[in-house]
Amino acid sequence: MTLLGRTTVNVVIGVSVLYTLLPVMWLVLAATKNVDALFNSDLFGGFSLVENVKNLFAMDKGLYPRWYLNSLLYAVAGAGVSAFISIAAGYAFDKYAFRHKEKLFGLVLAAVMVPQTVLALPLYLMASEVGLVNTFWAVFIPALFNPFGVYLGRIFSQGYVPDEVLEAARIDGAGDLATYFKVAFRMLGPGVVTLFLFQLTTIWNNFFLPMVMLSDQLLYPVSLGLYQWNSSATVSPEYYPVVIMGSLFAVLPLILAFMLLQRFWKAGMTAGAVK
């Protein structure tokens, strides 16, 4: 690579890093400011970190901790179940022969192209028919099914699970379920973690579906609750520091999850790269 090429690559990487980190740095800095310092763009004055934290957990009779727990339940449980379903479906598409398999997989790939916002209204109508609107299940159940996760599950199965190993397990007398759970699923561990992280991020940041489905504030996730507070801030400016502090706390679980699981995630991202 020429010097000009290396310089260009370094500049692009540097700009990308700044584009990613500068909003986070601003969020950390702004979370320490009171209302006056925020509006005056005072970088060194108006320190009010402790007060902002207290106000965050006390605002509207302590709604934020409830929203936070809701998001953890929606995201962690939903991502775990979704990853299990996706990896199992992908394994089935890879290892089993059944009628119209490729046509069905084509439908899965077509579903990947459908924006989630387009599905919100049909999901609302279906949930209304069965009486699930404004309940936990109205947000939780749609998050369990991820067409892109099924596609990745098939790729992971092709990269991690050799057919010879499955054949050896069957020769030893293992049935299909025993072969999957005792042999294949262990090999697919990095793929499961990768799918879990992708879906965790998607569900945690999900906003439109909860906004359509929920009217009870006690069921709101963090994203929808902070949106409501931000709308109130135009009338009551005291909400601004609370919204910023809440946004800072909202990104911490995702950062923590990627840090704790990065070893498995990196392994999952290279599945099938070397065979």
PDB file of C-alpha atoms in Angstrom:
ATOM      1  CA  MET A   1       0.000   0.000   0.000  1.00  0.00           C
ATOM      2  CA  THR A   2       1.399   3.397  -0.958  1.00  0.00           C
ATOM      3  CA  LEU A   3       1.927   6.234   1.484  1.00  0.00           C
ATOM      4  CA  LEU A   4      -1.041   8.111   0.001  1.00  0.00           C
ATOM      5  CA  GLY A   5      -3.219   5.043   0.387  1.00  0.00           C
ATOM      6  CA  ARG A   6      -2.226   4.546   4.037  1.00  0.00           C
ATOM      7  CA  THR A   7      -2.819   8.220   4.743  1.00  0.00           C
ATOM      8  CA  THR A   8      -6.272   8.082   3.169  1.00  0.00           C
ATOM      9  CA  VAL A   9      -7.200   4.991   5.173  1.00  0.00           C
ATOM     10  CA  ASN A  10      -5.949   6.574   8.414  1.00  0.00           C
ATOM     11  CA  VAL A  11      -7.914   9.766   7.734  1.00  0.00           C
ATOM     12  CA  VAL A  12     -11.116   7.813   7.038  1.00  0.00           C
ATOM     13  CA  ILE A  13     -10.641   5.742  10.207  1.00  0.00           C
ATOM     14  CA  GLY A  14      -9.905   8.863  12.262  1.00  0.00           C
ATOM     15  CA  VAL A  15     -13.021  10.648  10.992  1.00  0.00           C
ATOM     16  CA  SER A  16     -15.120   7.545  11.689  1.00  0.00           C
ATOM     17  CA  VAL A  17     -13.770   7.312  15.241  1.00  0.00           C
ATOM     18  CA  LEU A  18     -14.471  10.984  15.886  1.00  0.00           C
ATOM     19  CA  TYR A  19     -17.963  10.655  14.418  1.00  0.00           C
ATOM     20  CA  THR A  20     -18.618   7.771  16.822  1.00  0.00           C
ATOM     21  CA  LEU A  21     -16.960   9.112  19.962  1.00  0.00           C
ATOM     22  CA  LEU A  22     -17.758  12.836  19.899  1.00  0.00           C
ATOM     23  CA  PRO A  23     -21.512  12.388  20.627  1.00  0.00           C
ATOM     24  CA  VAL A  24     -20.644  10.063  23.507  1.00  0.00           C
ATOM     25  CA  MET A  25     -18.096  12.551  24.869  1.00  0.00           C
ATOM     26  CA  TRP A  26     -20.681  15.334  24.625  1.00  0.00           C
ATOM     27  CA  LEU A  27     -23.233  13.134  26.413  1.00  0.00           C
ATOM     28  CA  VAL A  28     -20.801  12.419  29.270  1.00  0.00           C
ATOM     29  CA  LEU A  29     -19.926  16.104  29.600  1.00  0.00           C
ATOM     30  CA  ALA A  30     -23.510  17.349  29.337  1.00  0.00           C
ATOM     31  CA  ALA A  31     -24.688  14.873  31.964  1.00  0.00           C
ATOM     32  CA  THR A  32     -22.666  16.779  34.559  1.00  0.00           C
ATOM     33  CA  LYS A  33     -24.309  20.161  33.825  1.00  0.00           C
ATOM     34  CA  ASN A  34     -27.336  21.906  35.228  1.00  0.00           C
ATOM     35  CA  VAL A  35     -29.967  23.599  33.057  1.00  0.00           C
ATOM     36  CA  ASP A  36     -28.263  27.005  32.957  1.00  0.00           C
ATOM     37  CA  ALA A  37     -24.890  25.556  31.961  1.00  0.00           C
ATOM     38  CA  LEU A  38     -26.510  23.497  29.211  1.00  0.00           C
ATOM     39  CA  PHE A  39     -28.209  26.483  27.602  1.00  0.00           C
ATOM     40  CA  ASN A  40     -25.162  28.742  28.034  1.00  0.00           C
ATOM     41  CA  SER A  41     -22.771  26.099  26.604  1.00  0.00           C
ATOM     42  CA  ASP A  42     -20.606  26.528  29.695  1.00  0.00           C
ATOM     43  CA  LEU A  43     -17.970  23.763  29.504  1.00  0.00           C
ATOM     44  CA  PHE A  44     -16.466  24.289  32.949  1.00  0.00           C
ATOM     45  CA  GLY A  45     -19.315  25.622  35.068  1.00  0.00           C
ATOM     46  CA  GLY A  46     -22.617  24.380  36.397  1.00  0.00           C
ATOM     47  CA  PHE A  47     -21.332  21.026  37.673  1.00  0.00           C
ATOM     48  CA  SER A  48     -24.372  19.128  38.909  1.00  0.00           C
ATOM     49  CA  LEU A  49     -23.671  15.418  38.395  1.00  0.00           C
ATOM     50  CA  VAL A  50     -24.931  14.178  41.762  1.00  0.00           C
ATOM     51  CA  GLU A  51     -28.015  16.375  41.601  1.00  0.00           C
ATOM     52  CA  ASN A  52     -28.832  15.167  38.086  1.00  0.00           C
ATOM     53  CA  VAL A  53     -28.604  11.535  39.186  1.00  0.00           C
ATOM     54  CA  LYS A  54     -30.894  12.194  42.146  1.00  0.00           C
ATOM     55  CA  ASN A  55     -33.388  14.023  39.949  1.00  0.00           C
ATOM     56  CA  LEU A  56     -33.316  11.229  37.371  1.00  0.00           C
ATOM     57  CA  PHE A  57     -34.343   8.565  39.857  1.00  0.00           C
ATOM     58  CA  ALA A  58     -36.862  10.829  41.596  1.00  0.00           C
ATOM     59  CA  MET A  59     -38.557  12.342  38.537  1.00  0.00           C
ATOM     60  CA  ASP A  60     -42.248  11.455  38.131  1.00  0.00           C
ATOM     61  CA  LYS A  61     -42.237   9.315  41.271  1.00  0.00           C
ATOM     62  CA  GLY A  62     -39.293   7.203  40.186  1.00  0.00           C
ATOM     63  CA  LEU A  63     -40.423   6.081  36.732  1.00  0.00           C
ATOM     64  CA  TYR A  64     -36.919   5.778  35.289  1.00  0.00           C
ATOM     65  CA  PRO A  65     -35.843   2.696  37.318  1.00  0.00           C
ATOM     66  CA  ARG A  66     -39.063   0.986  36.224  1.00  0.00           C
ATOM     67  CA  TRP A  67     -38.376   1.837  32.578  1.00  0.00           C
ATOM     68  CA  TYR A  68     -34.818   0.583  32.954  1.00  0.00           C
ATOM     69  CA  LEU A  69     -35.965  -2.749  34.371  1.00  0.00           C
ATOM     70  CA  ASN A  70     -38.535  -3.028  31.581  1.00  0.00           C
ATOM     71  CA  SER A  71     -35.835  -2.506  28.958  1.00  0.00           C
ATOM     72  CA  LEU A  72     -33.593  -5.089  30.597  1.00  0.00           C
ATOM     73  CA  LEU A  73     -36.427  -7.601  30.598  1.00  0.00           C
ATOM     74  CA  TYR A  74     -37.477  -6.869  27.015  1.00  0.00           C
ATOM     75  CA  ALA A  75     -33.906  -6.857  25.700  1.00  0.00           C
ATOM     76  CA  VAL A  76     -32.085  -9.560  27.678  1.00  0.00           C
ATOM     77  CA  ALA A  77     -34.881 -12.130  27.746  1.00  0.00           C
ATOM     78  CA  GLY A  78     -35.996 -11.286  24.209  1.00  0.00           C
ATOM     79  CA  ALA A  79     -32.468 -11.430  22.787  1.00  0.00           C
ATOM     80  CA  GLY A  80     -31.772 -14.744  24.532  1.00  0.00           C
ATOM     81  CA  VAL A  81     -34.914 -16.450  23.240  1.00  0.00           C
ATOM     82  CA  SER A  82     -34.534 -14.865  19.796  1.00  0.00           C
ATOM     83  CA  ALA A  83     -30.926 -16.050  19.482  1.00  0.00           C
ATOM     84  CA  PHE A  84     -31.965 -19.590  20.421  1.00  0.00           C
ATOM     85  CA  ILE A  85     -34.819 -19.604  17.869  1.00  0.00           C
ATOM     86  CA  SER A  86     -32.666 -18.094  15.106  1.00  0.00           C
ATOM     87  CA  ILE A  87     -29.739 -20.454  15.572  1.00  0.00           C
ATOM     88  CA  ALA A  88     -32.061 -23.485  15.689  1.00  0.00           C
ATOM     89  CA  ALA A  89     -33.880 -22.394  12.524  1.00  0.00           C
ATOM     90  CA  GLY A  90     -30.609 -21.676  10.744  1.00  0.00           C
ATOM     91  CA  TYR A  91     -29.270 -25.087  11.775  1.00  0.00           C
ATOM     92  CA  ALA A  92     -32.397 -26.758  10.399  1.00  0.00           C
ATOM     93  CA  PHE A  93     -32.083 -24.931   7.080  1.00  0.00           C
ATOM     94  CA  ASP A  94     -28.439 -25.974   6.832  1.00  0.00           C
ATOM     95  CA  LYS A  95     -28.458 -29.599   7.961  1.00  0.00           C
ATOM     96  CA  TYR A  96     -31.885 -30.944   6.990  1.00  0.00           C
ATOM     97  CA  ALA A  97     -33.439 -31.600   3.603  1.00  0.00           C
ATOM     98  CA  PHE A  98     -37.155 -30.916   3.387  1.00  0.00           C
ATOM     99  CA  ARG A  99     -39.656 -29.914   0.766  1.00  0.00           C
ATOM    100  CA  HIS A 100     -39.374 -26.358  -0.600  1.00  0.00           C
ATOM    101  CA  LYS A 101     -36.451 -25.606   1.725  1.00  0.00           C
ATOM    102  CA  GLU A 102     -34.769 -23.059  -0.525  1.00  0.00           C
ATOM    103  CA  LYS A 103     -38.056 -21.362  -1.347  1.00  0.00           C
ATOM    104  CA  LEU A 104     -38.806 -20.975   2.345  1.00  0.00           C
ATOM    105  CA  PHE A 105     -35.314 -19.649   2.928  1.00  0.00           C
ATOM    106  CA  GLY A 106     -35.929 -17.191   0.122  1.00  0.00           C
ATOM    107  CA  LEU A 107     -38.952 -15.926   2.055  1.00  0.00           C
ATOM    108  CA  VAL A 108     -36.708 -15.477   5.101  1.00  0.00           C
ATOM    109  CA  LEU A 109     -34.288 -13.408   3.022  1.00  0.00           C
ATOM    110  CA  ALA A 110     -37.196 -11.381   1.626  1.00  0.00           C
ATOM    111  CA  ALA A 111     -38.391 -10.686   5.169  1.00  0.00           C
ATOM    112  CA  VAL A 112     -34.960  -9.237   5.974  1.00  0.00           C
ATOM    113  CA  MET A 113     -35.670  -6.468   3.463  1.00  0.00           C
ATOM    114  CA  VAL A 114     -38.931  -5.402   5.140  1.00  0.00           C
ATOM    115  CA  PRO A 115     -38.456  -2.400   7.493  1.00  0.00           C
ATOM    116  CA  GLN A 116     -39.677  -3.022  11.020  1.00  0.00           C
ATOM    117  CA  THR A 117     -41.700   0.201  11.005  1.00  0.00           C
ATOM    118  CA  VAL A 118     -43.822  -1.196   8.155  1.00  0.00           C
ATOM    119  CA  LEU A 119     -44.802  -4.139  10.365  1.00  0.00           C
ATOM    120  CA  ALA A 120     -45.807  -2.041  13.363  1.00  0.00           C
ATOM    121  CA  LEU A 121     -49.408  -1.393  12.278  1.00  0.00           C
ATOM    122  CA  PRO A 122     -50.148  -5.017  11.231  1.00  0.00           C
ATOM    123  CA  LEU A 123     -48.636  -6.215  14.511  1.00  0.00           C
ATOM    124  CA  TYR A 124     -50.808  -3.740  16.404  1.00  0.00           C
ATOM    125  CA  LEU A 125     -53.959  -4.982  14.655  1.00  0.00           C
ATOM    126  CA  MET A 126     -53.045  -8.607  15.370  1.00  0.00           C
ATOM    127  CA  ALA A 127     -52.279  -7.833  19.016  1.00  0.00           C
ATOM    128  CA  SER A 128     -55.567  -5.955  19.297  1.00  0.00           C
ATOM    129  CA  GLU A 129     -57.492  -8.977  18.008  1.00  0.00           C
ATOM    130  CA  VAL A 130     -56.079 -11.225  20.749  1.00  0.00           C
ATOM    131  CA  GLY A 131     -56.171  -8.605  23.506  1.00  0.00           C
ATOM    132  CA  LEU A 132     -52.425  -8.078  23.909  1.00  0.00           C
ATOM    133  CA  VAL A 133     -52.273  -4.343  23.233  1.00  0.00           C
ATOM    134  CA  ASN A 134     -50.793  -2.384  26.152  1.00  0.00           C
ATOM    135  CA  THR A 135     -49.248  -5.499  27.686  1.00  0.00           C
ATOM    136  CA  PHE A 136     -45.697  -6.771  28.104  1.00  0.00           C
ATOM    137  CA  TRP A 137     -46.295  -9.458  25.460  1.00  0.00           C
ATOM    138  CA  ALA A 138     -47.173  -6.948  22.750  1.00  0.00           C
ATOM    139  CA  VAL A 139     -43.558  -5.769  22.731  1.00  0.00           C
ATOM    140  CA  PHE A 140     -41.837  -8.994  23.792  1.00  0.00           C
ATOM    141  CA  ILE A 141     -43.282 -11.525  21.327  1.00  0.00           C
ATOM    142  CA  PRO A 142     -42.487  -9.667  18.037  1.00  0.00           C
ATOM    143  CA  ALA A 143     -38.860  -9.312  19.146  1.00  0.00           C
ATOM    144  CA  LEU A 144     -38.413 -13.083  19.288  1.00  0.00           C
ATOM    145  CA  PHE A 145     -38.475 -13.604  15.525  1.00  0.00           C
ATOM    146  CA  ASN A 146     -35.573 -12.211  13.545  1.00  0.00           C
ATOM    147  CA  PRO A 147     -35.240 -13.184   9.840  1.00  0.00           C
ATOM    148  CA  PHE A 148     -31.705 -11.817   9.646  1.00  0.00           C
ATOM    149  CA  GLY A 149     -30.834 -13.940  12.667  1.00  0.00           C
ATOM    150  CA  VAL A 150     -32.088 -17.056  10.851  1.00  0.00           C
ATOM    151  CA  TYR A 151     -29.875 -16.187   7.889  1.00  0.00           C
ATOM    152  CA  LEU A 152     -26.858 -15.727  10.164  1.00  0.00           C
ATOM    153  CA  GLY A 153     -27.772 -18.925  11.989  1.00  0.00           C
ATOM    154  CA  ARG A 154     -27.450 -20.860   8.729  1.00  0.00           C
ATOM    155  CA  ILE A 155     -24.087 -19.244   7.999  1.00  0.00           C
ATOM    156  CA  PHE A 156     -22.820 -20.096  11.487  1.00  0.00           C
ATOM    157  CA  SER A 157     -24.027 -23.679  11.124  1.00  0.00           C
ATOM    158  CA  GLN A 158     -22.182 -24.034   7.824  1.00  0.00           C
ATOM    159  CA  GLY A 159     -19.011 -22.609   9.323  1.00  0.00           C
ATOM    160  CA  TYR A 160     -18.952 -24.281  12.736  1.00  0.00           C
ATOM    161  CA  VAL A 161     -20.724 -27.633  12.495  1.00  0.00           C
ATOM    162  CA  PRO A 162     -19.108 -30.215  10.170  1.00  0.00           C
ATOM    163  CA  ASP A 163     -21.471 -32.819   8.764  1.00  0.00           C
ATOM    164  CA  GLU A 164     -18.975 -35.525   9.706  1.00  0.00           C
ATOM    165  CA  VAL A 165     -19.335 -34.746  13.400  1.00  0.00           C
ATOM    166  CA  LEU A 166     -23.120 -35.021  13.228  1.00  0.00           C
ATOM    167  CA  GLU A 167     -22.881 -38.278  11.325  1.00  0.00           C
ATOM    168  CA  ALA A 168     -20.541 -39.679  13.987  1.00  0.00           C
ATOM    169  CA  ALA A 169     -23.009 -38.685  16.703  1.00  0.00           C
ATOM    170  CA  ARG A 170     -25.839 -40.439  14.877  1.00  0.00           C
ATOM    171  CA  ILE A 171     -23.724 -43.577  14.453  1.00  0.00           C
ATOM    172  CA  ASP A 172     -23.197 -43.533  18.227  1.00  0.00           C
ATOM    173  CA  GLY A 173     -26.971 -43.649  18.635  1.00  0.00           C
ATOM    174  CA  ALA A 174     -27.786 -39.994  19.325  1.00  0.00           C
ATOM    175  CA  GLY A 175     -31.163 -38.762  18.111  1.00  0.00           C
ATOM    176  CA  ASP A 176     -31.739 -35.464  16.328  1.00  0.00           C
ATOM    177  CA  LEU A 177     -32.431 -33.478  19.508  1.00  0.00           C
ATOM    178  CA  ALA A 178     -29.498 -35.023  21.378  1.00  0.00           C
ATOM    179  CA  THR A 179     -27.212 -34.352  18.420  1.00  0.00           C
ATOM    180  CA  TYR A 180     -28.303 -30.730  18.290  1.00  0.00           C
ATOM    181  CA  PHE A 181     -28.134 -29.909  21.998  1.00  0.00           C
ATOM    182  CA  LYS A 182     -25.115 -32.017  22.984  1.00  0.00           C
ATOM    183  CA  VAL A 183     -22.974 -31.565  19.874  1.00  0.00           C
ATOM    184  CA  ALA A 184     -24.065 -28.834  17.467  1.00  0.00           C
ATOM    185  CA  PHE A 185     -25.285 -26.255  19.974  1.00  0.00           C
ATOM    186  CA  ARG A 186     -21.953 -26.245  21.793  1.00  0.00           C
ATOM    187  CA  MET A 187     -20.118 -25.629  18.528  1.00  0.00           C
ATOM    188  CA  LEU A 188     -22.534 -22.808  17.735  1.00  0.00           C
ATOM    189  CA  GLY A 189     -21.780 -20.949  20.977  1.00  0.00           C
ATOM    190  CA  PRO A 190     -19.974 -17.984  19.316  1.00  0.00           C
ATOM    191  CA  GLY A 191     -22.825 -17.674  16.845  1.00  0.00           C
ATOM    192  CA  VAL A 192     -25.397 -17.643  19.636  1.00  0.00           C
ATOM    193  CA  VAL A 193     -23.493 -14.847  21.403  1.00  0.00           C
ATOM    194  CA  THR A 194     -23.213 -12.833  18.190  1.00  0.00           C
ATOM    195  CA  LEU A 195     -26.935 -13.128  17.507  1.00  0.00           C
ATOM    196  CA  PHE A 196     -27.666 -12.288  21.148  1.00  0.00           C
ATOM    197  CA  LEU A 197     -25.638  -9.066  20.928  1.00  0.00           C
ATOM    198  CA  PHE A 198     -27.229  -8.003  17.640  1.00  0.00           C
ATOM    199  CA  GLN A 199     -30.730  -8.606  18.926  1.00  0.00           C
ATOM    200  CA  LEU A 200     -29.946  -7.075  22.328  1.00  0.00           C
ATOM    201  CA  THR A 201     -28.955  -3.845  20.601  1.00  0.00           C
ATOM    202  CA  THR A 202     -32.014  -3.914  18.348  1.00  0.00           C
ATOM    203  CA  ILE A 203     -34.522  -4.508  21.154  1.00  0.00           C
ATOM    204  CA  TRP A 204     -32.855  -2.083  23.568  1.00  0.00           C
ATOM    205  CA  ASN A 205     -33.035   0.714  20.984  1.00  0.00           C
ATOM    206  CA  ASN A 206     -36.523  -0.264  19.805  1.00  0.00           C
ATOM    207  CA  PHE A 207     -38.794   2.749  19.927  1.00  0.00           C
ATOM    208  CA  PHE A 208     -41.533   2.679  17.330  1.00  0.00           C
ATOM    209  CA  LEU A 209     -43.163  -0.638  18.254  1.00  0.00           C
ATOM    210  CA  PRO A 210     -43.476   0.205  21.992  1.00  0.00           C
ATOM    211  CA  MET A 211     -44.857   3.627  21.056  1.00  0.00           C
ATOM    212  CA  VAL A 212     -47.569   1.956  18.945  1.00  0.00           C
ATOM    213  CA  MET A 213     -48.345  -0.850  21.389  1.00  0.00           C
ATOM    214  CA  LEU A 214     -48.127   0.768  24.830  1.00  0.00           C
ATOM    215  CA  SER A 215     -50.054   3.490  26.597  1.00  0.00           C
ATOM    216  CA  ASP A 216     -49.266   2.530  30.199  1.00  0.00           C
ATOM    217  CA  GLN A 217     -46.150   4.402  31.372  1.00  0.00           C
ATOM    218  CA  LEU A 218     -45.276   1.572  33.743  1.00  0.00           C
ATOM    219  CA  LEU A 219     -44.636  -0.677  30.712  1.00  0.00           C
ATOM    220  CA  TYR A 220     -42.465   1.790  28.783  1.00  0.00           C
ATOM    221  CA  PRO A 221     -38.877   0.901  27.885  1.00  0.00           C
ATOM    222  CA  VAL A 222     -36.163   3.489  28.453  1.00  0.00           C
ATOM    223  CA  SER A 223     -36.207   4.693  24.836  1.00  0.00           C
ATOM    224  CA  LEU A 224     -39.909   5.551  24.882  1.00  0.00           C
ATOM    225  CA  GLY A 225     -39.804   7.010  28.388  1.00  0.00           C
ATOM    226  CA  LEU A 226     -36.928   9.352  27.542  1.00  0.00           C
ATOM    227  CA  TYR A 227     -38.761  10.433  24.390  1.00  0.00           C
ATOM    228  CA  GLN A 228     -41.766  11.374  26.482  1.00  0.00           C
ATOM    229  CA  TRP A 229     -39.610  13.338  28.910  1.00  0.00           C
ATOM    230  CA  ASN A 230     -37.813  15.058  26.052  1.00  0.00           C
ATOM    231  CA  SER A 231     -41.179  16.159  24.662  1.00  0.00           C
ATOM    232  CA  SER A 232     -42.062  17.572  28.083  1.00  0.00           C
ATOM    233  CA  ALA A 233     -38.753  19.460  28.215  1.00  0.00           C
ATOM    234  CA  THR A 234     -40.012  22.007  25.683  1.00  0.00           C
ATOM    235  CA  VAL A 235     -42.461  23.167  28.359  1.00  0.00           C
ATOM    236  CA  SER A 236     -40.473  22.259  31.489  1.00  0.00           C
ATOM    237  CA  PRO A 237     -36.717  22.809  30.917  1.00  0.00           C
ATOM    238  CA  GLU A 238     -35.840  20.944  34.121  1.00  0.00           C
ATOM    239  CA  TYR A 239     -36.358  17.742  32.143  1.00  0.00           C
ATOM    240  CA  TYR A 240     -33.327  18.403  29.910  1.00  0.00           C
ATOM    241  CA  PRO A 241     -30.594  17.368  32.397  1.00  0.00           C
ATOM    242  CA  VAL A 242     -32.700  14.374  33.408  1.00  0.00           C
ATOM    243  CA  VAL A 243     -33.092  13.243  29.774  1.00  0.00           C
ATOM    244  CA  ILE A 244     -29.357  13.585  29.144  1.00  0.00           C
ATOM    245  CA  MET A 245     -28.416  11.693  32.301  1.00  0.00           C
ATOM    246  CA  GLY A 246     -30.985   9.019  31.475  1.00  0.00           C
ATOM    247  CA  SER A 247     -29.528   8.687  27.971  1.00  0.00           C
ATOM    248  CA  LEU A 248     -26.063   8.214  29.437  1.00  0.00           C
ATOM    249  CA  PHE A 249     -27.265   5.424  31.715  1.00  0.00           C
ATOM    250  CA  ALA A 250     -29.156   3.900  28.773  1.00  0.00           C
ATOM    251  CA  VAL A 251     -26.006   3.221  26.729  1.00  0.00           C
ATOM    252  CA  LEU A 252     -24.124   1.551  29.582  1.00  0.00           C
ATOM    253  CA  PRO A 253     -25.710  -1.950  29.313  1.00  0.00           C
ATOM    254  CA  LEU A 254     -24.832  -2.196  25.619  1.00  0.00           C
ATOM    255  CA  ILE A 255     -21.241  -1.143  26.239  1.00  0.00           C
ATOM    256  CA  LEU A 256     -20.965  -3.594  29.123  1.00  0.00           C
ATOM    257  CA  ALA A 257     -22.454  -6.446  27.078  1.00  0.00           C
ATOM    258  CA  PHE A 258     -20.042  -5.918  24.192  1.00  0.00           C
ATOM    259  CA  MET A 259     -17.066  -5.673  26.552  1.00  0.00           C
ATOM    260  CA  LEU A 260     -17.951  -8.857  28.447  1.00  0.00           C
ATOM    261  CA  LEU A 261     -18.829 -10.901  25.364  1.00  0.00           C
ATOM    262  CA  GLN A 262     -16.386  -9.482  22.820  1.00  0.00           C
ATOM    263  CA  ARG A 263     -14.236 -12.626  22.772  1.00  0.00           C
ATOM    264  CA  PHE A 264     -17.189 -14.746  21.644  1.00  0.00           C
ATOM    265  CA  TRP A 265     -18.506 -11.992  19.388  1.00  0.00           C
ATOM    266  CA  LYS A 266     -15.222 -11.672  17.489  1.00  0.00           C
ATOM    267  CA  ALA A 267     -15.073 -15.421  17.026  1.00  0.00           C
ATOM    268  CA  GLY A 268     -18.649 -15.430  15.738  1.00  0.00           C
ATOM    269  CA  MET A 269     -17.971 -12.673  13.224  1.00  0.00           C
ATOM    270  CA  THR A 270     -15.208 -14.747  11.587  1.00  0.00           C
ATOM    271  CA  ALA A 271     -17.322 -17.921  11.246  1.00  0.00           C
ATOM    272  CA  GLY A 272     -16.606 -19.622   7.975  1.00  0.00           C
ATOM    273  CA  ALA A 273     -13.849 -17.163   7.031  1.00  0.00           C
ATOM    274  CA  VAL A 274     -11.220 -19.916   7.173  1.00  0.00           C
ATOM    275  CA  LYS A 275     -12.156 -23.465   6.283  1.00  0.00           C
TER     276      LYS A 275
END
